[in-house]
PDB file of C-alpha atoms in Angstrom:
ATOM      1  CA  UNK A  54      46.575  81.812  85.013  1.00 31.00           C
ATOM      2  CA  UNK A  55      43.226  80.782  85.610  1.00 35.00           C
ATOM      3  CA  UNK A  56      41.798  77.425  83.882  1.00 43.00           C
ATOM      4  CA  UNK A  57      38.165  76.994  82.943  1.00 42.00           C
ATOM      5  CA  UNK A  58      36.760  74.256  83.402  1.00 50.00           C
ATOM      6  CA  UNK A  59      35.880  72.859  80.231  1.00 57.00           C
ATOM      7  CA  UNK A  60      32.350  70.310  79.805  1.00 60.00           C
ATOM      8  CA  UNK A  61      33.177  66.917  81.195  1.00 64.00           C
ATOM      9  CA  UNK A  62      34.001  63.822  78.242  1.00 71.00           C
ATOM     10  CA  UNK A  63      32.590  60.468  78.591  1.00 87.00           C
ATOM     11  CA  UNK A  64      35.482  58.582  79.710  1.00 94.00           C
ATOM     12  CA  UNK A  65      35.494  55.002  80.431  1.00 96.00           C
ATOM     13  CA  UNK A  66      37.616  54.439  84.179  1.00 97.00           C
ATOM     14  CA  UNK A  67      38.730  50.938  84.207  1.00 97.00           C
ATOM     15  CA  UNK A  68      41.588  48.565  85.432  1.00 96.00           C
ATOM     16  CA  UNK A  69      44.943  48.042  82.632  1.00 97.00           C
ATOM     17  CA  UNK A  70      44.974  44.971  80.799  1.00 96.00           C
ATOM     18  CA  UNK A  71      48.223  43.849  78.795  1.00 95.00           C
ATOM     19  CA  UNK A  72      46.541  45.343  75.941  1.00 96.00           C
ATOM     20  CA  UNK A  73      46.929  48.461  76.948  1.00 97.00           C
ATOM     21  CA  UNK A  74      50.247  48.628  77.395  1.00 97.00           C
ATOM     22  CA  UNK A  75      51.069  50.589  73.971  1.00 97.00           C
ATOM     23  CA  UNK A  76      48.429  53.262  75.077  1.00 97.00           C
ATOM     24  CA  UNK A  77      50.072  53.514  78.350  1.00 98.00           C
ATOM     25  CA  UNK A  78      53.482  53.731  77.303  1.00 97.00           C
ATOM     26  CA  UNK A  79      51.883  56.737  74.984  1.00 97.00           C
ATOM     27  CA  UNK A  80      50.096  58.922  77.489  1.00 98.00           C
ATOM     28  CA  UNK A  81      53.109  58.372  79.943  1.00 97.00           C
ATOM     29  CA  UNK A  82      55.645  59.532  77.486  1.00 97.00           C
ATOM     30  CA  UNK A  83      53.269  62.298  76.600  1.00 96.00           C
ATOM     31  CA  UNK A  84      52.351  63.091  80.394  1.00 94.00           C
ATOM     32  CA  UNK A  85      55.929  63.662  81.205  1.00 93.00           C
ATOM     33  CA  UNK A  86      56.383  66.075  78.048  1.00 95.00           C
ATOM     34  CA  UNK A  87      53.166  67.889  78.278  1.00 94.00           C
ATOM     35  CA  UNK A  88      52.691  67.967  82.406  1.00 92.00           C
ATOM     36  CA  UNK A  89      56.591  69.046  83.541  1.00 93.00           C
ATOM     37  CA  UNK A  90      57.234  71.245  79.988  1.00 93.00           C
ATOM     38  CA  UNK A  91      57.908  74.235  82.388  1.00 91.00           C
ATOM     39  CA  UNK A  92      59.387  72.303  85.009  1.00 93.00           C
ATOM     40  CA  UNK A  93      62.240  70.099  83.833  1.00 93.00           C
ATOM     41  CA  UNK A  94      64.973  70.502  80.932  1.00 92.00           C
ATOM     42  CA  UNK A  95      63.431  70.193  77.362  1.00 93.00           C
ATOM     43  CA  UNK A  96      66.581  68.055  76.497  1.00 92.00           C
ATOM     44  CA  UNK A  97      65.335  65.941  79.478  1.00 93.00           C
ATOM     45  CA  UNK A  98      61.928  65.447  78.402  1.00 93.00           C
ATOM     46  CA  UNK A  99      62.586  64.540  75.108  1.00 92.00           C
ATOM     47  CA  UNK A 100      64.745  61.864  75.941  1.00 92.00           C
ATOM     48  CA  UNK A 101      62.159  60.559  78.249  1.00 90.00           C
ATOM     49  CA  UNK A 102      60.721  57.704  75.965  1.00 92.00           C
ATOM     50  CA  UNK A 103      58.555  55.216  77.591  1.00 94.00           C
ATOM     51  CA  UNK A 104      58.608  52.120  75.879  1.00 94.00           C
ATOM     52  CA  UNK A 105      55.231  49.562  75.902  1.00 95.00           C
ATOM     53  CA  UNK A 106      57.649  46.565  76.436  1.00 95.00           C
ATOM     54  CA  UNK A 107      58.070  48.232  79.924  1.00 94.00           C
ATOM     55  CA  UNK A 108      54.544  48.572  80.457  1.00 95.00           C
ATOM     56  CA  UNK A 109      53.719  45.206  79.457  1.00 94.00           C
ATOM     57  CA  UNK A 110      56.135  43.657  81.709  1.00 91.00           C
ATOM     58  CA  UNK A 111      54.972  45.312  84.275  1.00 90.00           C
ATOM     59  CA  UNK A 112      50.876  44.468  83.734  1.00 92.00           C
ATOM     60  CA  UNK A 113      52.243  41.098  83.042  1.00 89.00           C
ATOM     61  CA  UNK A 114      54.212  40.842  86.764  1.00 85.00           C
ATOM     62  CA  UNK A 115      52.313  43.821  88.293  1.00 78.00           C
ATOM     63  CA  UNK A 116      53.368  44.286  92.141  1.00 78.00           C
ATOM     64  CA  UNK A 117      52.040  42.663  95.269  1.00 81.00           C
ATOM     65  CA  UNK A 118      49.032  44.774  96.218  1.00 86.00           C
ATOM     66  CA  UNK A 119      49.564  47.450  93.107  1.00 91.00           C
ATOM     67  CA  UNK A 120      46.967  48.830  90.579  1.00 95.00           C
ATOM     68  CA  UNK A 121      46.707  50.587  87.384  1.00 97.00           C
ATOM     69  CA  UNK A 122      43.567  52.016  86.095  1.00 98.00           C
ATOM     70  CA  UNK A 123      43.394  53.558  82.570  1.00 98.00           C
ATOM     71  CA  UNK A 124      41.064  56.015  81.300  1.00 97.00           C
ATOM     72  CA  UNK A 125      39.632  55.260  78.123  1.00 97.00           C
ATOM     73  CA  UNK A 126      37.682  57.866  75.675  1.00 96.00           C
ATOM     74  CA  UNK A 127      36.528  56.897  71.994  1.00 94.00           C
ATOM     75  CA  UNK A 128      38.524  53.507  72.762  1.00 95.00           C
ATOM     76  CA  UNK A 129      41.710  55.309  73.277  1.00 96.00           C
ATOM     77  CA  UNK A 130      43.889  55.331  76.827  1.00 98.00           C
ATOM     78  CA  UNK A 131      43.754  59.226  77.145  1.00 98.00           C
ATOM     79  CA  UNK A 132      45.326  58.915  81.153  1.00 98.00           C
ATOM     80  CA  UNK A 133      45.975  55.810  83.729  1.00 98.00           C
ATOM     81  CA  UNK A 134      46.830  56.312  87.568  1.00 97.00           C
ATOM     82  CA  UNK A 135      49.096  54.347  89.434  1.00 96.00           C
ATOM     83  CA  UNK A 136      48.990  53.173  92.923  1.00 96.00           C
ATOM     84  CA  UNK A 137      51.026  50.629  95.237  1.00 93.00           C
ATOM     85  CA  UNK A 138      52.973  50.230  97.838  1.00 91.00           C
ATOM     86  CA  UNK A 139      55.037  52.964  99.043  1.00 89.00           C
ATOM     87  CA  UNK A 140      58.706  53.149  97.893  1.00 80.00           C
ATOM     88  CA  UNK A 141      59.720  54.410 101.981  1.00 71.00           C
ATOM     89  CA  UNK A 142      57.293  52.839 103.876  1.00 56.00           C
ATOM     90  CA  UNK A 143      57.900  53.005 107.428  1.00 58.00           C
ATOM     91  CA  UNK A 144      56.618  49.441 108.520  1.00 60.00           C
ATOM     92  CA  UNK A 145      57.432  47.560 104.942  1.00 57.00           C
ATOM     93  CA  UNK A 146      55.688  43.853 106.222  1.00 59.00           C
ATOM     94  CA  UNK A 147      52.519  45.534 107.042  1.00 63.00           C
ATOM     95  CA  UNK A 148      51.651  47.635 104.125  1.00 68.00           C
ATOM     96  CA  UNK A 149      50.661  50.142 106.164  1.00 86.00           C
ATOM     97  CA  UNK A 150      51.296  53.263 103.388  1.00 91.00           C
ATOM     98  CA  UNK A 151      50.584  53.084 100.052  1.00 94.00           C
ATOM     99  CA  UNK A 152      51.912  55.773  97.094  1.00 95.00           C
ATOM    100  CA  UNK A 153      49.673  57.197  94.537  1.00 97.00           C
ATOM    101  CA  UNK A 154      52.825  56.314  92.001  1.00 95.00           C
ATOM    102  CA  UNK A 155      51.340  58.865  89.109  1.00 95.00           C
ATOM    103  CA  UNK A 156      48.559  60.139  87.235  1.00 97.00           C
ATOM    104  CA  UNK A 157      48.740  60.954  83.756  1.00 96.00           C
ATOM    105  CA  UNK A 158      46.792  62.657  81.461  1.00 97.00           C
ATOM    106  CA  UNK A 159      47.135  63.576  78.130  1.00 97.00           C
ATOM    107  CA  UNK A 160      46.557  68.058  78.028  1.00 95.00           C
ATOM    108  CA  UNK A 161      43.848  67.708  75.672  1.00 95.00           C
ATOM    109  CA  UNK A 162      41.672  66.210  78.441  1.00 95.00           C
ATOM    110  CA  UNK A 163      42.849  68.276  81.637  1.00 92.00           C
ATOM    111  CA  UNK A 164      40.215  70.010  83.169  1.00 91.00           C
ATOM    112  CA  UNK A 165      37.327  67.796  82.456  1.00 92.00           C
ATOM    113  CA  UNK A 166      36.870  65.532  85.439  1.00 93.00           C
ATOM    114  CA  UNK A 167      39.076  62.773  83.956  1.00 95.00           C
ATOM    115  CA  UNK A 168      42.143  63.159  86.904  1.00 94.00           C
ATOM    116  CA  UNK A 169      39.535  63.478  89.135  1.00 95.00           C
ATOM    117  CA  UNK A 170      38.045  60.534  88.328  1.00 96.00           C
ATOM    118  CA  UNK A 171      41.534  58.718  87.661  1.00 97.00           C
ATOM    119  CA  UNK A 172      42.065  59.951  91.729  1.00 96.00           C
ATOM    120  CA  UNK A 173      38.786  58.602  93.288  1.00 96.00           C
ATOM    121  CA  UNK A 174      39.638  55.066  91.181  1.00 97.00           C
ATOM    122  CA  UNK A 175      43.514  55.254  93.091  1.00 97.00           C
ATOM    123  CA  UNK A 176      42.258  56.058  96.346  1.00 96.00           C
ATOM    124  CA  UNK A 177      39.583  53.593  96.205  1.00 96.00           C
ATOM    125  CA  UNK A 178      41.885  50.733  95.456  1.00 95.00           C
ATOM    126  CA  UNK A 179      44.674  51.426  98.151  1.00 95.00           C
ATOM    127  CA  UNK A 180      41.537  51.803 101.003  1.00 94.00           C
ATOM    128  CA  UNK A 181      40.320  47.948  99.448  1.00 93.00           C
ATOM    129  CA  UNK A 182      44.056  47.128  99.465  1.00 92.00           C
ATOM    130  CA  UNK A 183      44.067  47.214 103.369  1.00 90.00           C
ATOM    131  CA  UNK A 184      46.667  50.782 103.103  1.00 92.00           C
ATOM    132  CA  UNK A 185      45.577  52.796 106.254  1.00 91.00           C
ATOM    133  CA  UNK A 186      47.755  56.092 104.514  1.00 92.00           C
ATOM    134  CA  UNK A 187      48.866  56.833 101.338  1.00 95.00           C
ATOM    135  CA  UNK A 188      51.468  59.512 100.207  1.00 94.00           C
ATOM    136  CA  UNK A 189      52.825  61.167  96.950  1.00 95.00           C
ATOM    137  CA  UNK A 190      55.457  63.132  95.506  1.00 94.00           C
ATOM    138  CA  UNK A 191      55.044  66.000  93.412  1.00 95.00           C
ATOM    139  CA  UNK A 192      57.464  68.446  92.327  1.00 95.00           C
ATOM    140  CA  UNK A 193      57.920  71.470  94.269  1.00 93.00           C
ATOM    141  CA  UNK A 194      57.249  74.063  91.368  1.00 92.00           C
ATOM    142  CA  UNK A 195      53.991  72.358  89.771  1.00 93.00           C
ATOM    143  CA  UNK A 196      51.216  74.364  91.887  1.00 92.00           C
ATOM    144  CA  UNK A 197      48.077  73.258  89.568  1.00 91.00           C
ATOM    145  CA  UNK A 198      49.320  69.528  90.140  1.00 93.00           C
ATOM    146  CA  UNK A 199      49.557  70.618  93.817  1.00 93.00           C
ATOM    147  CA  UNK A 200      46.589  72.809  94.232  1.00 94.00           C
ATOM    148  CA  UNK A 201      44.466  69.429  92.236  1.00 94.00           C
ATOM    149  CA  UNK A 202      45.963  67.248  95.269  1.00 95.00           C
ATOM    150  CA  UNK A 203      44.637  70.013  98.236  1.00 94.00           C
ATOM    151  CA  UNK A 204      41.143  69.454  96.536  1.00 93.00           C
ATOM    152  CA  UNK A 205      41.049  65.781  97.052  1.00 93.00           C
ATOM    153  CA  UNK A 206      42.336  66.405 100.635  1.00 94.00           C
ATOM    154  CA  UNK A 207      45.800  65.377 100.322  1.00 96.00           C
ATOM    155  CA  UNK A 208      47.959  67.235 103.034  1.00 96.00           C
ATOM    156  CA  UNK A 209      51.450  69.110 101.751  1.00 93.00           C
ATOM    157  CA  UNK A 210      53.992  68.449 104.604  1.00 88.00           C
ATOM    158  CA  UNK A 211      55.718  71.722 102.974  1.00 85.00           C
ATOM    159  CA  UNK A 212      59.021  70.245 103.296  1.00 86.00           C
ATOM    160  CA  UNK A 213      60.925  70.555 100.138  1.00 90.00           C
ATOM    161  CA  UNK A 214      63.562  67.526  99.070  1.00 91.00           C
ATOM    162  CA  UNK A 215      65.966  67.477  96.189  1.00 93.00           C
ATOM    163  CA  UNK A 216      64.887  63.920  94.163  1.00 90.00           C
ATOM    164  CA  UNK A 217      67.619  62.293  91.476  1.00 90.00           C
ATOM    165  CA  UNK A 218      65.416  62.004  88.318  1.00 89.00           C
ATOM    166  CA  UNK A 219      67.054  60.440  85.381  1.00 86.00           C
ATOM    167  CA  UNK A 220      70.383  62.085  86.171  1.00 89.00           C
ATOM    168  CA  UNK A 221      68.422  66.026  86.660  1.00 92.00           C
ATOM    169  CA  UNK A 222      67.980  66.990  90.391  1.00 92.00           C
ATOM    170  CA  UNK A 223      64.445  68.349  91.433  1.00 93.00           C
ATOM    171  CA  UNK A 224      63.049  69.657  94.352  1.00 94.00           C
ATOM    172  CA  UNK A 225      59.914  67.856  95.355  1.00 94.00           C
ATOM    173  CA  UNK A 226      57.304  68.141  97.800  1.00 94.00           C
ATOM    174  CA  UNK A 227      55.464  64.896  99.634  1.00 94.00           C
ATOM    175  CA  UNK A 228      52.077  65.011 100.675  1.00 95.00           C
ATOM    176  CA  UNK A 229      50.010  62.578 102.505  1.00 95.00           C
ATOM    177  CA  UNK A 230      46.359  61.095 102.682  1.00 95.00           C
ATOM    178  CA  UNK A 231      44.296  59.395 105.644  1.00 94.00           C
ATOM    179  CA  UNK A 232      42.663  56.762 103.957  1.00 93.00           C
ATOM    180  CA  UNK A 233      41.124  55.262 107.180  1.00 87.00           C
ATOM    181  CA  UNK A 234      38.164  58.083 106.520  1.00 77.00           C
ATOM    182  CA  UNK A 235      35.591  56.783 104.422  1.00 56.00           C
ATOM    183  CA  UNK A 236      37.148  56.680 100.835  1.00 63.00           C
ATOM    184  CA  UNK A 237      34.457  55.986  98.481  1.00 58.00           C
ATOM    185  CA  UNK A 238      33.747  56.754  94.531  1.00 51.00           C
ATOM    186  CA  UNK A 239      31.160  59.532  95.272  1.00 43.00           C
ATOM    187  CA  UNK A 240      30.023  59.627  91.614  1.00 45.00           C
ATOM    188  CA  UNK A 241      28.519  55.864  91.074  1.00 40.00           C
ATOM    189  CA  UNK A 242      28.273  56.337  87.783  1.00 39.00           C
ATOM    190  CA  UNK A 243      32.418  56.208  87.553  1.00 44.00           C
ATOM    191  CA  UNK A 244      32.987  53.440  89.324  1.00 48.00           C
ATOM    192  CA  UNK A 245      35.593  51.180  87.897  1.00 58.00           C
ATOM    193  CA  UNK A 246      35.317  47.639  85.679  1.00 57.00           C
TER     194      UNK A 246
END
């Protein structure tokens, strides 16, 4: 199928404050239904509830050198990105690879710059973090997810690994960025508060 782009929204990129966390916990629940609705069980996905308590714990005790960003439209978190340090990172003490952990976005929004936007924030952060690489994991079947990532210049290692999510198996993908190449928000007007 082939998406057109739709005209861009004025969307406010900006880093999560506790406050957010019932908007987050929304779009994330949402993201999962909406984003993986061919991918994974329907049984699955509706049992995969977020809850804000989560999120809030984890703004209020976020991660040594993590960051979420949320994207805000009409005061609303419509999508947030994720990044930190990688779960399998090869030399742990130095931080050497971060993960882009997830980008959501609610489907009313795709296709207008927002993930985009929510990506250049991500990579931004783990490059001022001190990460000299950064990977992420997609799932094997979700080619518009994939095809967004080969854009940004995200390499696919075309390996293909079965992952244990919530008790269903799925065959995922990695793919990795060099983030020693100048990583900069190309669109100033974006640029994160």
């Amino acid at each position: 199928m082939n998406e057109v782009e739709r005209p861009g929204v004025d969307a406010i990129i900006r880093r999560a404050e506790p406050g957010d966390a019932s908007g987050l916990a929304r779009v994330h629940t949402l993201g999962w239904q909406q984003g993986y609705a061919d991918l994974l069980p329907a049984d699955f996905l509706a049992r995969r509830v977020v809850s804000s308590q989560s999120w809030l714990g984890w703004l209020s005790r976020p991660l040594q050198r993590s960051e979420v960003f949320v994207a805000e439209v009409g005061g609303e978190v419509v999508g947030f990105t994720l990044v930190g340090p990688a779960r399998e990172d090869p030399a742990p003490n130095e931080f050497e690879v971060a993960e882009l952990k997830a980008i959501y976005l609610l489907a009313e929004f795709w296709g207008r710059g927002i993930g985009y936007r929510l990506h250049q924030a991500g990579l931004v952060a783990m490059a001022r973090l001190g990460y000299r690489r950064a990977e992420l994991t997609v799932l094997a079947g979700n080619r518009r997810t994939r095809e967004f990532y080969r854009r940004q210049g995200w390499v696919d290692d075309e390996a293909e690994t079965e992952l244990d999510i919530g008790g269903v198996t799925a065959r995922v993908r990695r793919l990795r960025h060099d983030l020693t190449s100048s990583v900069s928000d190309p669109d100033q007007s974006s640029s994160v508060r």
